[in-house]
JSON list of C-alpha atoms in Angstrom, two decimals:
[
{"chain": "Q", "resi": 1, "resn": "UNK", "atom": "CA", "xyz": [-29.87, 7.46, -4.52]},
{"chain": "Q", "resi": 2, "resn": "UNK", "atom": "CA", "xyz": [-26.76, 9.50, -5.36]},
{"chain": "Q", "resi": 3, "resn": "UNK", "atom": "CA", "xyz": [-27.45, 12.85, -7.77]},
{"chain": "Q", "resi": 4, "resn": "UNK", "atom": "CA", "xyz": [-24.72, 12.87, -10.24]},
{"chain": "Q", "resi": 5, "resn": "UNK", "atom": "CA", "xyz": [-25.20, 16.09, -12.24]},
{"chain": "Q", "resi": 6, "resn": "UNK", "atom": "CA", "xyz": [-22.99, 18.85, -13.35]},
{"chain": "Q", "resi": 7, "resn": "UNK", "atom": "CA", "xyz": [-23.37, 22.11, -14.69]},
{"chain": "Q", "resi": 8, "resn": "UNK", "atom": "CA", "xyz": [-21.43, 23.35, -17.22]},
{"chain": "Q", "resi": 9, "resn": "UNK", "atom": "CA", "xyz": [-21.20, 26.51, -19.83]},
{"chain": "Q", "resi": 10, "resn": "UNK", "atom": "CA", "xyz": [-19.84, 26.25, -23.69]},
{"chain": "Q", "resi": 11, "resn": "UNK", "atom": "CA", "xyz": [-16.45, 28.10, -23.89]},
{"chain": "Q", "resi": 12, "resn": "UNK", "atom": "CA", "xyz": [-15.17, 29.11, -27.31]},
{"chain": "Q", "resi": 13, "resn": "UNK", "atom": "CA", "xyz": [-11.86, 30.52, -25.78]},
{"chain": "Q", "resi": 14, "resn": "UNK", "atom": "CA", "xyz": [-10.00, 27.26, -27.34]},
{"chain": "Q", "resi": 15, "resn": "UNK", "atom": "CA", "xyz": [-6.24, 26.30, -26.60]},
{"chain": "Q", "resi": 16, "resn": "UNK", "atom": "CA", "xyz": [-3.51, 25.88, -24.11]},
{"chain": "Q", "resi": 17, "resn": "UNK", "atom": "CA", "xyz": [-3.36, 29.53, -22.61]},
{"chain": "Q", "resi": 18, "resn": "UNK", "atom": "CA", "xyz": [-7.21, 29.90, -22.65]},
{"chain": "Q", "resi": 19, "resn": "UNK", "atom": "CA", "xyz": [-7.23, 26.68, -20.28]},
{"chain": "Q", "resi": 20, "resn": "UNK", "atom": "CA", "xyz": [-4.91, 27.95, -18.31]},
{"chain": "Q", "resi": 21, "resn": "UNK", "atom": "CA", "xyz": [-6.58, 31.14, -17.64]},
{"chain": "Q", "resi": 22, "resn": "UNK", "atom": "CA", "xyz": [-9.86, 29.21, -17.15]},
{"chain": "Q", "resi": 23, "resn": "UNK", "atom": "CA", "xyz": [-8.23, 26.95, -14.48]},
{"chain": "Q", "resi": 24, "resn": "UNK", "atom": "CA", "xyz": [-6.28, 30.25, -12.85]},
{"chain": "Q", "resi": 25, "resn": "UNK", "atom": "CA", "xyz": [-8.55, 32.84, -12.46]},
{"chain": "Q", "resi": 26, "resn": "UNK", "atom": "CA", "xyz": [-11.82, 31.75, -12.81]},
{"chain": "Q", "resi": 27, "resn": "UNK", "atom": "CA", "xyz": [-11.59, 28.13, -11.17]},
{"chain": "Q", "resi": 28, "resn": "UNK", "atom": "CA", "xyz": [-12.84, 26.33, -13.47]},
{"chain": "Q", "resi": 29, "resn": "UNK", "atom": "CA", "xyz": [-12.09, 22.98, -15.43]},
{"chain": "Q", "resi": 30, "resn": "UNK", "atom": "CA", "xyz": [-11.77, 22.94, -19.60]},
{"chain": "Q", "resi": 31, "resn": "UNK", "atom": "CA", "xyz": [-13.86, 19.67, -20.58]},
{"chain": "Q", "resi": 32, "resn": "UNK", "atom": "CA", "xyz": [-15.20, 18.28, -23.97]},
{"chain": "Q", "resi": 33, "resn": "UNK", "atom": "CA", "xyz": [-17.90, 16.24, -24.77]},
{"chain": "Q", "resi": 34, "resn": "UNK", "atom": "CA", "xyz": [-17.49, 14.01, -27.42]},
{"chain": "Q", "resi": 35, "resn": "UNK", "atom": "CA", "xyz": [-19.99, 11.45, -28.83]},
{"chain": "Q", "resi": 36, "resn": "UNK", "atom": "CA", "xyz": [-23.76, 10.95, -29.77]},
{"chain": "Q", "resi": 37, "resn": "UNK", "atom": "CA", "xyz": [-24.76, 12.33, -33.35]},
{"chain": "Q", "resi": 38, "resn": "UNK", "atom": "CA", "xyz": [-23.92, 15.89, -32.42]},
{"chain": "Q", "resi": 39, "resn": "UNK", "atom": "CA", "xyz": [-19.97, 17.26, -32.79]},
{"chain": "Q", "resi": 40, "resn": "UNK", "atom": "CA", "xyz": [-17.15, 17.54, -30.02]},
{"chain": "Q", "resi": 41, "resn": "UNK", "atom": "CA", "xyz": [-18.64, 20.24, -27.50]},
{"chain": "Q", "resi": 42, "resn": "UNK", "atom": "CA", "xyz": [-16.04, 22.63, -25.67]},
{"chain": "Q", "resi": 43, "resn": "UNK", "atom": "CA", "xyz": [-17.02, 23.63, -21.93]},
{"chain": "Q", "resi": 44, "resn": "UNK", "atom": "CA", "xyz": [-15.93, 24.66, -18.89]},
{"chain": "Q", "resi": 45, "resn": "UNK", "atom": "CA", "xyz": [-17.26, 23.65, -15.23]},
{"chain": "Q", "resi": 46, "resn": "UNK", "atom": "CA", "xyz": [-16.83, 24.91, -11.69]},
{"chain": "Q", "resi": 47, "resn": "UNK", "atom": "CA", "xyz": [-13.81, 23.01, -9.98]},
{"chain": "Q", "resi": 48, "resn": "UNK", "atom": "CA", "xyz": [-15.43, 22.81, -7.09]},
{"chain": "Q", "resi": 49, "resn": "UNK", "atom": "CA", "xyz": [-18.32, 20.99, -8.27]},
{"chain": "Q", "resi": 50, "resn": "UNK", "atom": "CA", "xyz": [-16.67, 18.26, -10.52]},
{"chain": "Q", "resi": 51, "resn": "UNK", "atom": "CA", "xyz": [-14.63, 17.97, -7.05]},
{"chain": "Q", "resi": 52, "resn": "UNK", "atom": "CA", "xyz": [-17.41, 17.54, -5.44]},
{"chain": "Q", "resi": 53, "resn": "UNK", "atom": "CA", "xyz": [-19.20, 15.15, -7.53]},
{"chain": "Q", "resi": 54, "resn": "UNK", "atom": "CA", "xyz": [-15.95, 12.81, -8.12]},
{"chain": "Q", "resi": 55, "resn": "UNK", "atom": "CA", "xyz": [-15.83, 12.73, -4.20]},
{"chain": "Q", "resi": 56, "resn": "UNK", "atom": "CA", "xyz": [-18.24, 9.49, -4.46]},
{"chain": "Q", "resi": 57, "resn": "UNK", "atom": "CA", "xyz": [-15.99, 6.46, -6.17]},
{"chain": "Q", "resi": 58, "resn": "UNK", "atom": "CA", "xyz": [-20.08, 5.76, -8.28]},
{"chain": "Q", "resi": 59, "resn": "UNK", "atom": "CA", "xyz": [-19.87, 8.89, -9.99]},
{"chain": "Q", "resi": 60, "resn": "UNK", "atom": "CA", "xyz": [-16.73, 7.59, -12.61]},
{"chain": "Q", "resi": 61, "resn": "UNK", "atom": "CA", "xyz": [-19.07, 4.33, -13.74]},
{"chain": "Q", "resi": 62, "resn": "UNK", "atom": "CA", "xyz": [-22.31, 6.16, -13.38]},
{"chain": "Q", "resi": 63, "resn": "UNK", "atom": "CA", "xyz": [-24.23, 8.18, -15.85]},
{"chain": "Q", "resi": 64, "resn": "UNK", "atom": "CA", "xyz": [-24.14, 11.73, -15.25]},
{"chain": "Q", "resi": 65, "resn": "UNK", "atom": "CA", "xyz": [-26.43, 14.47, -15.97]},
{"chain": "Q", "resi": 66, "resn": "UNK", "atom": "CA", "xyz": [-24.83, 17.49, -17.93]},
{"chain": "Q", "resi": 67, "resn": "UNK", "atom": "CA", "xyz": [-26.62, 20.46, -17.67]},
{"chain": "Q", "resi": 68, "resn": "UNK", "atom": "CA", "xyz": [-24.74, 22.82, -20.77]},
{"chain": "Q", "resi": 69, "resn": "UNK", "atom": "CA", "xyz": [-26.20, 26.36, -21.03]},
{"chain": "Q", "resi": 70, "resn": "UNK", "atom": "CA", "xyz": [-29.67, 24.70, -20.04]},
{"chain": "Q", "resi": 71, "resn": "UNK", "atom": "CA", "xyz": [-29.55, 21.70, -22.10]},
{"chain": "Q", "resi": 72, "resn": "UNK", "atom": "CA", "xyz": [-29.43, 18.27, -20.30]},
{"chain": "Q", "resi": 73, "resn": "UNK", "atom": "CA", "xyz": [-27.52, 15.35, -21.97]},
{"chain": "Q", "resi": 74, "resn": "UNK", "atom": "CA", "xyz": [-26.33, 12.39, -20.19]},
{"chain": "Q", "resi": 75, "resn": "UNK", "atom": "CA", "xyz": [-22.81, 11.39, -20.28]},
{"chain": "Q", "resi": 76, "resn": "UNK", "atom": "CA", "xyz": [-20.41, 9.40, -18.71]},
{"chain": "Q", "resi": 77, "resn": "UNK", "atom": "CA", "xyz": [-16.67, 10.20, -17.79]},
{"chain": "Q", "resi": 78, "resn": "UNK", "atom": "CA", "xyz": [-14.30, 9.08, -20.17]},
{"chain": "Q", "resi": 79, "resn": "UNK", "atom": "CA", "xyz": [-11.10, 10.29, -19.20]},
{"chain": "Q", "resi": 80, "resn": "UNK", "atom": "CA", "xyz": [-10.03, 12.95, -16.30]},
{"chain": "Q", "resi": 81, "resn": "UNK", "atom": "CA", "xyz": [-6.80, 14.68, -16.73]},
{"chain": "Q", "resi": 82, "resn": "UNK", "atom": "CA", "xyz": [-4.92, 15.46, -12.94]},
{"chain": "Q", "resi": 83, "resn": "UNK", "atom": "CA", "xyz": [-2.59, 17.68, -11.85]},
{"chain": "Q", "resi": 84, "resn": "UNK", "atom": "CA", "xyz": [0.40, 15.55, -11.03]},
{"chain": "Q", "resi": 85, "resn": "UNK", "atom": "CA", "xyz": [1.30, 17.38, -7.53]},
{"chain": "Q", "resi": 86, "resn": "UNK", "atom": "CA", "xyz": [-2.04, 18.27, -6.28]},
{"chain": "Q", "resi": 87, "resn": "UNK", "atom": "CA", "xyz": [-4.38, 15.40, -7.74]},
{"chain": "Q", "resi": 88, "resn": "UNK", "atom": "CA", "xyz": [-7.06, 18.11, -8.92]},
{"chain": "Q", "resi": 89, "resn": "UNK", "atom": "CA", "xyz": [-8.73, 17.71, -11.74]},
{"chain": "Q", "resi": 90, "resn": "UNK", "atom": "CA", "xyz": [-7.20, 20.01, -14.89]},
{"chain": "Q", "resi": 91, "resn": "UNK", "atom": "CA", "xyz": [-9.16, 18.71, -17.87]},
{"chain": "Q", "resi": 92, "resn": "UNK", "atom": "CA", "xyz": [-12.15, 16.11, -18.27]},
{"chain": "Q", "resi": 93, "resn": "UNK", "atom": "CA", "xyz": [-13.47, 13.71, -21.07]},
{"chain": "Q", "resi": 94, "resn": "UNK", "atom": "CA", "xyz": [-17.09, 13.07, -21.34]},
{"chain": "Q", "resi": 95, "resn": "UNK", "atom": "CA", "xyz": [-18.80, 10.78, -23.92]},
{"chain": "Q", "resi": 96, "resn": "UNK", "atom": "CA", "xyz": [-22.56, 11.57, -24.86]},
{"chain": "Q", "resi": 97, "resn": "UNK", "atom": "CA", "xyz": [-24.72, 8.04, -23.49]},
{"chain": "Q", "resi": 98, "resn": "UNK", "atom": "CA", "xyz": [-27.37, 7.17, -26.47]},
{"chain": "Q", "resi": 99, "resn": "UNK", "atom": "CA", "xyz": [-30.63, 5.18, -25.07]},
{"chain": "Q", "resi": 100, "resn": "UNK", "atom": "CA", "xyz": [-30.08, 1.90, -26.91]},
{"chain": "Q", "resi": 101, "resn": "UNK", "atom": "CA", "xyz": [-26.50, 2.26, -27.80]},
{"chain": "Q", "resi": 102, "resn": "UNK", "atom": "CA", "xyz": [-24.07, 0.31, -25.89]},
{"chain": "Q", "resi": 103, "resn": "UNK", "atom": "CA", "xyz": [-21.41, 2.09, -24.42]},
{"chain": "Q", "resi": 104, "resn": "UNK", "atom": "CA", "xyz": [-17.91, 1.10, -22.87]},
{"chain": "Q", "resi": 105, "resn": "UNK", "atom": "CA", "xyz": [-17.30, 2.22, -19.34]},
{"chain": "Q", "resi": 106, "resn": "UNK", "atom": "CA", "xyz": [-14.26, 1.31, -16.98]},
{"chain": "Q", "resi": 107, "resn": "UNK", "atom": "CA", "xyz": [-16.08, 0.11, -13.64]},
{"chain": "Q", "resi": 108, "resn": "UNK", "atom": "CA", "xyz": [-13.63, -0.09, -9.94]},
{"chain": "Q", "resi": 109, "resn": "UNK", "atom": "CA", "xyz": [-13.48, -3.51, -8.59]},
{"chain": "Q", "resi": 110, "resn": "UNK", "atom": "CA", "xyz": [-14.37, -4.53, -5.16]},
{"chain": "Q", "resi": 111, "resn": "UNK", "atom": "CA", "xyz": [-12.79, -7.69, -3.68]},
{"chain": "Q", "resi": 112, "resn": "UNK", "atom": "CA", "xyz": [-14.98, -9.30, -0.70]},
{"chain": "Q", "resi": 113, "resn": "UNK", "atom": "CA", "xyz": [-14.49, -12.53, 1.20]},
{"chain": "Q", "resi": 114, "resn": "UNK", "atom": "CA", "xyz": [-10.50, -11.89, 2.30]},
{"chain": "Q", "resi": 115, "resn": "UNK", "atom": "CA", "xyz": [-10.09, -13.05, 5.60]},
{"chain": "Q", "resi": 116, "resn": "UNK", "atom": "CA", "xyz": [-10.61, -16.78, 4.28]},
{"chain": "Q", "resi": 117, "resn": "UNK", "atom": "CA", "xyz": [-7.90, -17.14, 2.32]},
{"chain": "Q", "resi": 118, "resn": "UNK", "atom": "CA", "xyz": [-5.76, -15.08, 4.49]},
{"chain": "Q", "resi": 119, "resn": "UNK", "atom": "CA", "xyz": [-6.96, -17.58, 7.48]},
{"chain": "Q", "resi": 120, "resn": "UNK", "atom": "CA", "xyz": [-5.19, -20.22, 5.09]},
{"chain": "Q", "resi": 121, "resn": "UNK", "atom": "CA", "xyz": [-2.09, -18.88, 5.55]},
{"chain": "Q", "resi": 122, "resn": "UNK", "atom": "CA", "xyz": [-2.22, -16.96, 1.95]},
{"chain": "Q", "resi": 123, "resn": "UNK", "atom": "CA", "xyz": [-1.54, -13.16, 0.71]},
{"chain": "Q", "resi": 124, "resn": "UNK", "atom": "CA", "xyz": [-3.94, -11.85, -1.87]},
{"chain": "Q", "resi": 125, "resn": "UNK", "atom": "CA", "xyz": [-2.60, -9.90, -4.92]},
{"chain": "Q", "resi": 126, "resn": "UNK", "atom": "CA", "xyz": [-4.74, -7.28, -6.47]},
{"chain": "Q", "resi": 127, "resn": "UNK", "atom": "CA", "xyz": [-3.96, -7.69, -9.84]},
{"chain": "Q", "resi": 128, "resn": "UNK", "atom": "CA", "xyz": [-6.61, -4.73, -11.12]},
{"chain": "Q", "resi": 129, "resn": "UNK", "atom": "CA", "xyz": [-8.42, -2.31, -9.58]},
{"chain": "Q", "resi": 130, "resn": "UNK", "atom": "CA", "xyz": [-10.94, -1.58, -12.50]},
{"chain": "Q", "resi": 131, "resn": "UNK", "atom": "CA", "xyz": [-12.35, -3.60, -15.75]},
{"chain": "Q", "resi": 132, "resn": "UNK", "atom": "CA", "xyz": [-13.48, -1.96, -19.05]},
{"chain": "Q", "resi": 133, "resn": "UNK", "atom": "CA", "xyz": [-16.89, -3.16, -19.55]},
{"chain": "Q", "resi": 134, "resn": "UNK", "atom": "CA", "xyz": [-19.41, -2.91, -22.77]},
{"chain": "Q", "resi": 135, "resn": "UNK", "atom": "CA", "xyz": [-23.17, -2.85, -22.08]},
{"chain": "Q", "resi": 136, "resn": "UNK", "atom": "CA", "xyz": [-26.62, -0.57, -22.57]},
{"chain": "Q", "resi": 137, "resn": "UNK", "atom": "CA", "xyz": [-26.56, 2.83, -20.16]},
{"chain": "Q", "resi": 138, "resn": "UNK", "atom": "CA", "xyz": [-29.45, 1.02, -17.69]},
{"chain": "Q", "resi": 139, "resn": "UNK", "atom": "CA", "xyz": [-27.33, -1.40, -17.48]},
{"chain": "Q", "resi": 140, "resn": "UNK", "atom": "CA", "xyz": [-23.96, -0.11, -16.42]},
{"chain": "Q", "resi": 141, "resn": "UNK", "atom": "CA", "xyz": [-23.06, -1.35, -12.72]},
{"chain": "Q", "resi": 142, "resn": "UNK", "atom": "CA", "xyz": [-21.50, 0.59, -10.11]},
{"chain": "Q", "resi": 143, "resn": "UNK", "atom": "CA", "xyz": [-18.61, -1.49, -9.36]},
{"chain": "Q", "resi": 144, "resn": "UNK", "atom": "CA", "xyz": [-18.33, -6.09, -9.83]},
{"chain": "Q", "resi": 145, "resn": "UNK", "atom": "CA", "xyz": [-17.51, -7.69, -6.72]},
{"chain": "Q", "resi": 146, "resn": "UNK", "atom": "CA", "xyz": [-15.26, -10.32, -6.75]},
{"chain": "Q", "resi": 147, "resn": "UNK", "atom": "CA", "xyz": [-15.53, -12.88, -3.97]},
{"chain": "Q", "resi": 148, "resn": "UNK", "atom": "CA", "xyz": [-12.19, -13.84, -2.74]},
{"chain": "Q", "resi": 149, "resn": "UNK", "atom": "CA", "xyz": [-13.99, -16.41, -0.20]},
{"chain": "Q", "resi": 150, "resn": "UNK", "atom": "CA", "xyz": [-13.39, -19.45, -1.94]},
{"chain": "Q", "resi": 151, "resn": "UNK", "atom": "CA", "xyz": [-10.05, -18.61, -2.79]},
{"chain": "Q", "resi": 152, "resn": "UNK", "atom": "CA", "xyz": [-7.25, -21.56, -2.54]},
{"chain": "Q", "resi": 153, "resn": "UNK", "atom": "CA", "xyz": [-3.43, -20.70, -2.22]},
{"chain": "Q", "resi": 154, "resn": "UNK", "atom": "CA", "xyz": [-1.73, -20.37, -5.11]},
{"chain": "Q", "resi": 155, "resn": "UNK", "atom": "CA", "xyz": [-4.88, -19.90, -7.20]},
{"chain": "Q", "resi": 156, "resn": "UNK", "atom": "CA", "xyz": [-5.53, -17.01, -9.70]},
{"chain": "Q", "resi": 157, "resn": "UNK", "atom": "CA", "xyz": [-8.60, -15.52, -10.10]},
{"chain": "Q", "resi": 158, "resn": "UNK", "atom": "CA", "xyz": [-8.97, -14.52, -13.48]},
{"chain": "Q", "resi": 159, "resn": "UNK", "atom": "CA", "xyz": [-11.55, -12.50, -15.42]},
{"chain": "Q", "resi": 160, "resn": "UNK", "atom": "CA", "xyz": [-13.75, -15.53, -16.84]},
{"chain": "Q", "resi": 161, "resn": "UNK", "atom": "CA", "xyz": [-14.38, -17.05, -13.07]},
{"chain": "Q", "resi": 162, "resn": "UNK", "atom": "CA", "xyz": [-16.35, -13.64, -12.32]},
{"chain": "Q", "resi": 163, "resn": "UNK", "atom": "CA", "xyz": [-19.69, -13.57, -12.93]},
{"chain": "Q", "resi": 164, "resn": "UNK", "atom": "CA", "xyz": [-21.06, -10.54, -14.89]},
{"chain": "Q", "resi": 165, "resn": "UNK", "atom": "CA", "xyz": [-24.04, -8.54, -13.93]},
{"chain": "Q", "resi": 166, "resn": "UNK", "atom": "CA", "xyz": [-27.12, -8.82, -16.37]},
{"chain": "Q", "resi": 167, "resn": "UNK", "atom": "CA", "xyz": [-26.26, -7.79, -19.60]},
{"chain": "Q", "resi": 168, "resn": "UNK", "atom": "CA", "xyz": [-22.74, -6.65, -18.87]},
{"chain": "Q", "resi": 169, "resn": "UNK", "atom": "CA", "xyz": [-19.79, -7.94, -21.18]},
{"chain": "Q", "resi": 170, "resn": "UNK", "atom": "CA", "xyz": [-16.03, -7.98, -20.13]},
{"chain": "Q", "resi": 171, "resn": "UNK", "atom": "CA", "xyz": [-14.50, -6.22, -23.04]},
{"chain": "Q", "resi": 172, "resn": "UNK", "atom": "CA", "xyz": [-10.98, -8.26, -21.97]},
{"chain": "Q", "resi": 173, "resn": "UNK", "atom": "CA", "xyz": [-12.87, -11.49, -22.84]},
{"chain": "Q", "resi": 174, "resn": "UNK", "atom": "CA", "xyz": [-14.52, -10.28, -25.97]},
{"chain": "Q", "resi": 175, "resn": "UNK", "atom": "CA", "xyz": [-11.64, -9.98, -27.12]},
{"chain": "Q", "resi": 176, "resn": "UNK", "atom": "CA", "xyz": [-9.85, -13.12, -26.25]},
{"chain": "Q", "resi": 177, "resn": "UNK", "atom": "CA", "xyz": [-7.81, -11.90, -23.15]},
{"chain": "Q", "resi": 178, "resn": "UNK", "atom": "CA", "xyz": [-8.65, -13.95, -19.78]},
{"chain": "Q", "resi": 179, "resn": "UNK", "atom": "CA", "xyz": [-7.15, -11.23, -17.34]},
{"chain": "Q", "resi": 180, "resn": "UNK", "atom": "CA", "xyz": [-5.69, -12.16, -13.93]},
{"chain": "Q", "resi": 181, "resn": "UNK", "atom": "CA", "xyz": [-7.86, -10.44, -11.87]},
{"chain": "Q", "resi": 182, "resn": "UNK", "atom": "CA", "xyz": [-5.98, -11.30, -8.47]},
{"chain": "Q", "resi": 183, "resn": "UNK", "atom": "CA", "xyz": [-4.05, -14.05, -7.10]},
{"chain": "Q", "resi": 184, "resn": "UNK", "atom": "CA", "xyz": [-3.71, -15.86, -3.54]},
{"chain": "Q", "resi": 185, "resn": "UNK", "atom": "CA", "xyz": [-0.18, -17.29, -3.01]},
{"chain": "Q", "resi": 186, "resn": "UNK", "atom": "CA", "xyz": [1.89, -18.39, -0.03]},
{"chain": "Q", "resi": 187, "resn": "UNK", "atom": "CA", "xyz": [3.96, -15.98, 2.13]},
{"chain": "Q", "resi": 188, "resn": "UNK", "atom": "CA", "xyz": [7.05, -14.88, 0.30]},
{"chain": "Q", "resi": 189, "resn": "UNK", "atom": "CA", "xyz": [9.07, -14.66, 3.36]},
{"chain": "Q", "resi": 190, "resn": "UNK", "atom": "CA", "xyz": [8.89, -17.38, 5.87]},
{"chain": "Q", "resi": 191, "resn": "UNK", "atom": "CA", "xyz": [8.02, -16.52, 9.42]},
{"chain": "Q", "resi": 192, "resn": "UNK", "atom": "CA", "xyz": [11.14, -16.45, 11.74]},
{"chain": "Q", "resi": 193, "resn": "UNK", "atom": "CA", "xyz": [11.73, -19.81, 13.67]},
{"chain": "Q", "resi": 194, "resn": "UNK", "atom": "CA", "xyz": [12.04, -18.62, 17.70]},
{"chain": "Q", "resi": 195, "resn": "UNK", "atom": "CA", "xyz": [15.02, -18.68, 19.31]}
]
């Protein structure tokens, strides 16, 4: 079992040039915390350690323990902000997970069960590589497989042939859109005849 925690200290130096500094000479990444019953929360956090924790692909679908000037809240990541060069993290989004209260996460996708359509002569399509789902905190998953295995080419595999974990809601088909999830079609160029 992975340990997703961070600490993190309030910072009341607010604004463009104060997160600049932060980031500059101290190393650190401006974040808020948004969420809950309790108001927007600036902080700041070691670079190193949000690098660190986003290292395992769990930690951006997985509730984390926030540790702010000794008080523990759980949260989940709601929106990281990147450096466009580097791919560093320069400012984070966290949203304040309420026992009870569902929440909306966006979970990665993982696509088993390949080779057999490939073995039919098809080429998958990724079509997504995560899915915004609505559910309780225990009941966030860490990723939804989707098994490629029974594939046929020229089939789509859209968001209402998955099968949700227990109590886990698409937030796509709550709202009426069936996404295409991926798709298995036929070579687009033709294999050279030999000479």
């Amino acid at each position: 079992m992975n340990d997703f925690t961070l600490n993190a200290e309030v910072r009341s130096d607010l604004g463009k040039g104060a997160s600049r500094r932060l980031r500059r000479l101290a190393s650190l990444v401006p974040a808020v915390v948004y969420g809950g019953d309790k108001a927007p929360e600036s902080i700041s956090m070691l670079a190193k350690e949000v690098a660190k924790l986003l290292e395992n692909e769990a930690a951006y679908s997985h509730v984390i323990e926030l540790t702010v000037g000794g008080v523990k809240q759980n949260v989940i990541i709601k929106a990281l902000q990147r450096h466009p060069a580097k791919g560093h993290v320069m400012h984070a989004d966290f949203v304040r997970v309420v026992a009870g209260q569902k929440l909306t996460a966006i979970v990665p996708v993982h696509f088993v069960g390949e080779a057999a359509p490939i073995k039919k002569g098809g080429e998958i399509s990724h079509v997504v590589a995560e899915i915004e789902v609505s559910c309780l905190p225990k009941d966030l998953p860490e990723f939804i497989e989707v098994d490629l295995a029974n594939a046929e080419v020229g089939s789509i595999i859209h968001l209402s042939d998955i099968t949700a974990p227990k109590g886990v809601e698409f937030v796509a088909l709550a709202h009426g859109n069936d996404l295409a999830v991926a798709n298995v079609h036929a070579p687009r160029v033709a294999p050279e005849a030999a000479e």
